[in-house]
Tab-separated table of N, CA and C in Angstrom:
chain	number	residue	atom	x	y	z
S	1	MET	N	36.375	47.123	-53.152
S	1	MET	CA	35.447	47.837	-53.859
S	1	MET	C	34.604	47.360	-55.029
S	2	GLU	N	33.531	47.552	-54.939
S	2	GLU	CA	32.958	46.853	-56.569
S	2	GLU	C	32.324	47.734	-57.603
S	3	LEU	N	32.454	47.798	-58.834
S	3	LEU	CA	31.922	48.645	-59.815
S	3	LEU	C	30.792	48.095	-60.811
S	4	ALA	N	29.598	48.744	-60.977
S	4	ALA	CA	28.775	48.228	-61.842
S	4	ALA	C	27.910	49.154	-62.673
S	5	LYS	N	27.452	49.118	-63.742
S	5	LYS	CA	27.159	49.940	-65.322
S	5	LYS	C	25.597	49.959	-64.548
S	6	ILE	N	25.627	51.155	-65.344
S	6	ILE	CA	23.132	51.480	-64.981
S	6	ILE	C	23.394	51.061	-66.355
S	7	THR	N	21.899	50.756	-66.771
S	7	THR	CA	21.201	50.414	-68.069
S	7	THR	C	20.873	51.506	-68.470
S	8	SER	N	20.416	51.780	-69.650
S	8	SER	CA	19.038	52.396	-70.024
S	8	SER	C	17.846	52.684	-68.834
S	9	LYS	N	17.871	51.932	-68.672
S	9	LYS	CA	16.500	51.335	-67.806
S	9	LYS	C	16.724	51.518	-66.084
S	10	GLY	N	17.783	52.102	-66.112
S	10	GLY	CA	18.239	52.504	-64.656
S	10	GLY	C	18.648	51.020	-63.772
S	11	GLN	N	19.002	50.460	-64.551
S	11	GLN	CA	19.298	49.066	-63.701
S	11	GLN	C	20.528	48.788	-63.207
S	12	ILE	N	20.844	47.635	-62.310
S	12	ILE	CA	22.140	47.615	-62.352
S	12	ILE	C	22.074	46.007	-61.950
S	13	THR	N	22.991	45.235	-62.372
S	13	THR	CA	23.821	43.925	-61.556
S	13	THR	C	24.208	44.331	-60.707
S	14	ILE	N	24.196	43.572	-59.502
S	14	ILE	CA	24.782	43.370	-57.917
S	14	ILE	C	25.954	42.560	-58.036
S	15	PRO	N	27.057	42.951	-58.072
S	15	PRO	CA	28.655	42.193	-57.883
S	15	PRO	C	28.317	40.881	-57.357
S	16	ILE	N	28.705	39.876	-57.487
S	16	ILE	CA	28.783	38.595	-56.739
S	16	ILE	C	28.824	38.584	-55.948
S	17	ALA	N	30.384	39.407	-55.634
S	17	ALA	CA	30.280	39.737	-53.767
S	17	ALA	C	29.786	40.558	-53.329
S	18	ILE	N	29.422	41.035	-53.587
S	18	ILE	CA	28.227	42.300	-52.801
S	18	ILE	C	26.874	41.497	-52.265
S	19	ARG	N	26.353	40.276	-53.570
S	19	ARG	CA	24.922	39.737	-53.131
S	19	ARG	C	25.536	38.612	-51.894
S	20	ARG	N	26.357	38.286	-52.190
S	20	ARG	CA	27.216	36.730	-50.777
S	20	ARG	C	27.190	37.413	-49.714
S	21	LEU	N	27.611	39.160	-49.643
S	21	LEU	CA	28.115	39.828	-48.574
S	21	LEU	C	26.725	40.147	-47.807
S	22	LEU	N	26.453	40.599	-48.488
S	22	LEU	CA	24.508	41.076	-47.734
S	22	LEU	C	23.863	39.302	-47.898
S	23	GLY	N	23.887	38.180	-48.352
S	23	GLY	CA	23.415	37.541	-48.347
S	23	GLY	C	22.251	37.678	-48.940
S	24	LEU	N	22.263	38.473	-50.515
S	24	LEU	CA	21.093	38.438	-51.578
S	24	LEU	C	20.783	37.176	-51.971
S	25	LYS	N	20.073	36.906	-52.152
S	25	LYS	CA	19.484	35.474	-53.534
S	25	LYS	C	18.422	36.571	-54.704
S	26	ASP	N	17.770	35.694	-55.248
S	26	ASP	CA	17.045	35.879	-55.887
S	26	ASP	C	15.590	35.950	-55.896
S	27	GLY	N	15.159	37.586	-55.664
S	27	GLY	CA	13.699	37.715	-55.380
S	27	GLY	C	13.698	38.819	-53.731
S	28	ASP	N	15.013	38.277	-52.976
S	28	ASP	CA	14.423	39.237	-52.490
S	28	ASP	C	14.810	41.242	-52.601
S	29	LYS	N	14.694	41.614	-51.846
S	29	LYS	CA	14.693	43.303	-52.363
S	29	LYS	C	15.867	44.152	-51.218
S	30	VAL	N	16.151	44.772	-51.566
S	30	VAL	CA	17.525	45.645	-51.153
S	30	VAL	C	16.823	47.117	-50.637
S	31	LEU	N	17.258	47.394	-49.564
S	31	LEU	CA	17.142	48.853	-49.307
S	31	LEU	C	18.221	49.524	-49.544
S	32	PHE	N	17.982	51.243	-49.953
S	32	PHE	CA	19.040	51.940	-50.141
S	32	PHE	C	18.767	53.336	-48.849
S	33	VAL	N	19.563	53.965	-48.177
S	33	VAL	CA	19.121	54.354	-47.303
S	33	VAL	C	20.617	55.450	-47.679
S	34	GLN	N	19.551	56.968	-47.062
S	34	GLN	CA	20.526	57.880	-47.801
S	34	GLN	C	21.279	58.487	-46.112
S	35	GLU	N	22.803	58.463	-46.369
S	35	GLU	CA	23.332	58.760	-44.825
S	35	GLU	C	24.484	60.111	-45.691
S	36	GLY	N	23.753	61.013	-45.197
S	36	GLY	CA	25.110	62.490	-45.464
S	36	GLY	C	24.799	62.304	-47.394
S	37	LYS	N	25.903	62.122	-47.765
S	37	LYS	CA	25.947	62.757	-49.286
S	37	LYS	C	26.332	60.999	-49.664
S	38	LYS	N	26.387	59.868	-48.950
S	38	LYS	CA	26.434	58.680	-49.483
S	38	LYS	C	24.913	57.873	-49.566
S	39	VAL	N	24.606	56.811	-50.172
S	39	VAL	CA	23.723	56.040	-50.205
S	39	VAL	C	23.895	54.449	-50.218
S	40	VAL	N	23.681	53.753	-48.686
S	40	VAL	CA	24.048	52.215	-48.269
S	40	VAL	C	22.802	51.553	-48.867
S	41	MET	N	23.359	50.705	-49.457
S	41	MET	CA	22.258	49.314	-49.618
S	41	MET	C	22.457	48.585	-48.633
S	42	MET	N	21.546	48.325	-48.452
S	42	MET	CA	20.935	46.915	-46.966
S	42	MET	C	20.283	45.272	-48.075
S	43	ASN	N	20.277	43.988	-47.456
S	43	ASN	CA	19.273	43.056	-47.175
S	43	ASN	C	18.033	43.845	-46.863
S	44	ALA	N	16.579	44.459	-47.337
S	44	ALA	CA	15.815	44.802	-46.313
S	44	ALA	C	15.396	43.811	-45.649
S	45	SER	N	15.027	42.143	-45.698
S	45	SER	CA	14.685	41.301	-44.850
S	45	SER	C	15.634	41.538	-43.669
S	46	VAL	N	16.786	41.359	-44.241
S	46	VAL	CA	17.811	41.465	-42.707
S	46	VAL	C	17.712	43.191	-42.071
S	47	GLU	N	17.199	43.812	-42.141
S	47	GLU	CA	17.288	45.056	-41.878
S	47	GLU	C	15.877	45.274	-41.085
S	48	ALA	N	15.022	44.546	-42.289
S	48	ALA	CA	13.593	44.666	-40.930
S	48	ALA	C	13.954	43.635	-39.777
S	49	LEU	N	14.383	42.710	-39.496
S	49	LEU	CA	14.402	42.191	-38.384
S	49	LEU	C	15.612	42.300	-37.621
S	50	LEU	N	16.398	43.399	-37.678
S	50	LEU	CA	17.322	43.986	-37.275
S	50	LEU	C	16.684	45.299	-35.985
S	51	GLU	N	15.246	45.548	-37.179
S	51	GLU	CA	14.591	46.488	-36.030
S	51	GLU	C	13.427	46.168	-35.405
S	52	ALA	N	13.639	44.737	-36.103
S	52	ALA	CA	12.352	44.580	-35.431
S	52	ALA	C	12.608	43.938	-33.744
S	53	GLN	N	13.730	43.536	-33.972
S	53	GLN	CA	15.027	42.866	-32.952
S	53	GLN	C	15.507	44.025	-31.623
S	54	ASP	N	15.379	45.462	-32.504
S	54	ASP	CA	15.903	46.449	-31.493
S	54	ASP	C	14.476	46.675	-30.864
S	55	ALA	N	13.376	46.762	-31.295
S	55	ALA	CA	11.690	47.232	-30.621
S	55	ALA	C	11.744	46.344	-29.727
S	56	PHE	N	12.198	45.196	-29.352
S	56	PHE	CA	11.714	44.197	-28.472
S	56	PHE	C	13.147	44.290	-27.942
S	57	SER	N	13.614	44.873	-27.586
S	57	SER	CA	15.135	44.255	-26.586
S	57	SER	C	14.658	44.827	-25.220
S	58	GLY	N	14.931	43.787	-24.070
S	58	GLY	CA	14.513	44.290	-23.264
S	58	GLY	C	13.519	43.785	-22.516
S	59	VAL	N	12.003	43.659	-23.333
S	59	VAL	CA	10.587	43.326	-22.937
S	59	VAL	C	11.203	41.845	-22.380
S	60	ALA	N	12.165	40.605	-22.745
S	60	ALA	CA	11.847	39.363	-22.150
S	60	ALA	C	12.241	39.298	-20.619
S	61	GLU	N	13.151	40.311	-20.134
S	61	GLU	CA	13.899	40.857	-18.932
S	61	GLU	C	12.978	41.817	-17.967
S	62	GLU	N	12.038	42.754	-18.966
S	62	GLU	CA	10.902	42.887	-18.167
S	62	GLU	C	9.602	42.138	-17.499
S	63	MET	N	9.387	41.292	-18.847
S	63	MET	CA	8.333	40.128	-18.433
S	63	MET	C	8.852	39.154	-17.350
S	64	GLY	N	10.217	39.190	-16.904
S	64	GLY	CA	10.499	38.012	-15.783
S	64	GLY	C	11.162	37.192	-16.496
S	65	LEU	N	11.277	37.368	-17.707
S	65	LEU	CA	11.832	35.541	-18.808
S	65	LEU	C	13.298	35.875	-18.792
S	66	LYS	N	13.477	34.833	-18.093
S	66	LYS	CA	15.233	34.671	-18.213
S	66	LYS	C	16.084	33.534	-18.969
S	67	ASP	N	14.965	32.063	-19.385
S	67	ASP	CA	15.632	31.437	-20.241
S	67	ASP	C	14.481	30.493	-21.038
S	68	GLU	N	14.876	29.997	-22.130
S	68	GLU	CA	13.849	29.701	-23.135
S	68	GLU	C	12.714	28.492	-22.040
S	69	GLN	N	12.911	28.049	-20.936
S	69	GLN	CA	11.970	27.102	-19.796
S	69	GLN	C	11.262	28.456	-19.554
S	70	ASP	N	11.109	29.228	-19.276
S	70	ASP	CA	10.890	30.874	-18.797
S	70	ASP	C	9.784	31.073	-20.125
S	71	VAL	N	10.261	30.871	-21.511
S	71	VAL	CA	9.201	31.407	-22.836
S	71	VAL	C	8.148	30.378	-22.339
S	72	VAL	N	8.344	28.793	-22.788
S	72	VAL	CA	7.919	27.336	-22.681
S	72	VAL	C	6.834	27.957	-21.855
S	73	ASP	N	6.845	27.565	-20.160
S	73	ASP	CA	6.350	27.943	-19.556
S	73	ASP	C	4.769	28.686	-20.090
S	74	MET	N	5.720	30.243	-20.370
S	74	MET	CA	4.302	31.374	-20.673
S	74	MET	C	3.410	30.893	-21.783
S	75	VAL	N	3.999	30.566	-22.659
S	75	VAL	CA	3.059	29.787	-23.623
S	75	VAL	C	1.892	28.649	-23.780
S	76	LYS	N	2.482	27.478	-22.466
S	76	LYS	CA	1.748	27.015	-21.461
S	76	LYS	C	0.359	27.492	-21.074
S	77	ASP	N	0.450	29.031	-20.589
S	77	ASP	CA	-0.176	29.578	-19.377
S	77	ASP	C	-0.796	29.952	-20.709
S	78	ILE	N	-0.717	30.875	-21.555
S	78	ILE	CA	-1.115	31.714	-22.547
S	78	ILE	C	-2.380	30.687	-23.158
S	79	ARG	N	-1.898	29.576	-23.579
S	79	ARG	CA	-2.691	28.274	-24.379
S	79	ARG	C	-4.317	27.955	-23.402
S	80	ALA	N	-3.327	27.427	-22.203
S	80	ALA	CA	-4.414	27.152	-21.253
S	80	ALA	C	-5.202	28.267	-20.508
S	81	GLU	N	-5.515	29.696	-20.709
S	81	GLU	CA	-6.043	30.390	-21.096
S	81	GLU	C	-7.116	30.608	-21.396
S	82	ARG	N	-6.433	30.653	-23.568
S	82	ARG	CA	-7.305	30.603	-24.128
S	82	ARG	C	-8.383	29.354	-24.372
S	83	SER	N	-7.955	28.053	-24.023
S	83	SER	CA	-8.365	26.917	-24.132
S	83	SER	C	-10.296	27.138	-22.851
S	84	VAL	N	-10.225	28.144	-21.815
S	84	VAL	CA	-10.926	28.661	-20.866
S	84	VAL	C	-12.000	28.497	-21.879
S	85	VAL	N	-11.778	29.958	-22.201
S	85	VAL	CA	-12.570	30.555	-23.166
S	85	VAL	C	-13.559	30.466	-23.936
């Protein structure tokens, strides 16, 4: 458990152990999410990436992409189609 003090301007310094745990560095944004009576702080960039992963979950299987070579082949096909136009 870590403790931080709030300044008169509502600012806090996030303890180093928490910054390391969340992978936060200078300039990063943090996300505050209310969960019942608790508020959880997250690395906003990581959370956005996880949401994107969830949104695309299963899409590769639906498209018949089984491995990296399938993706490379698909990209080549798309580029070939675009160069014709």
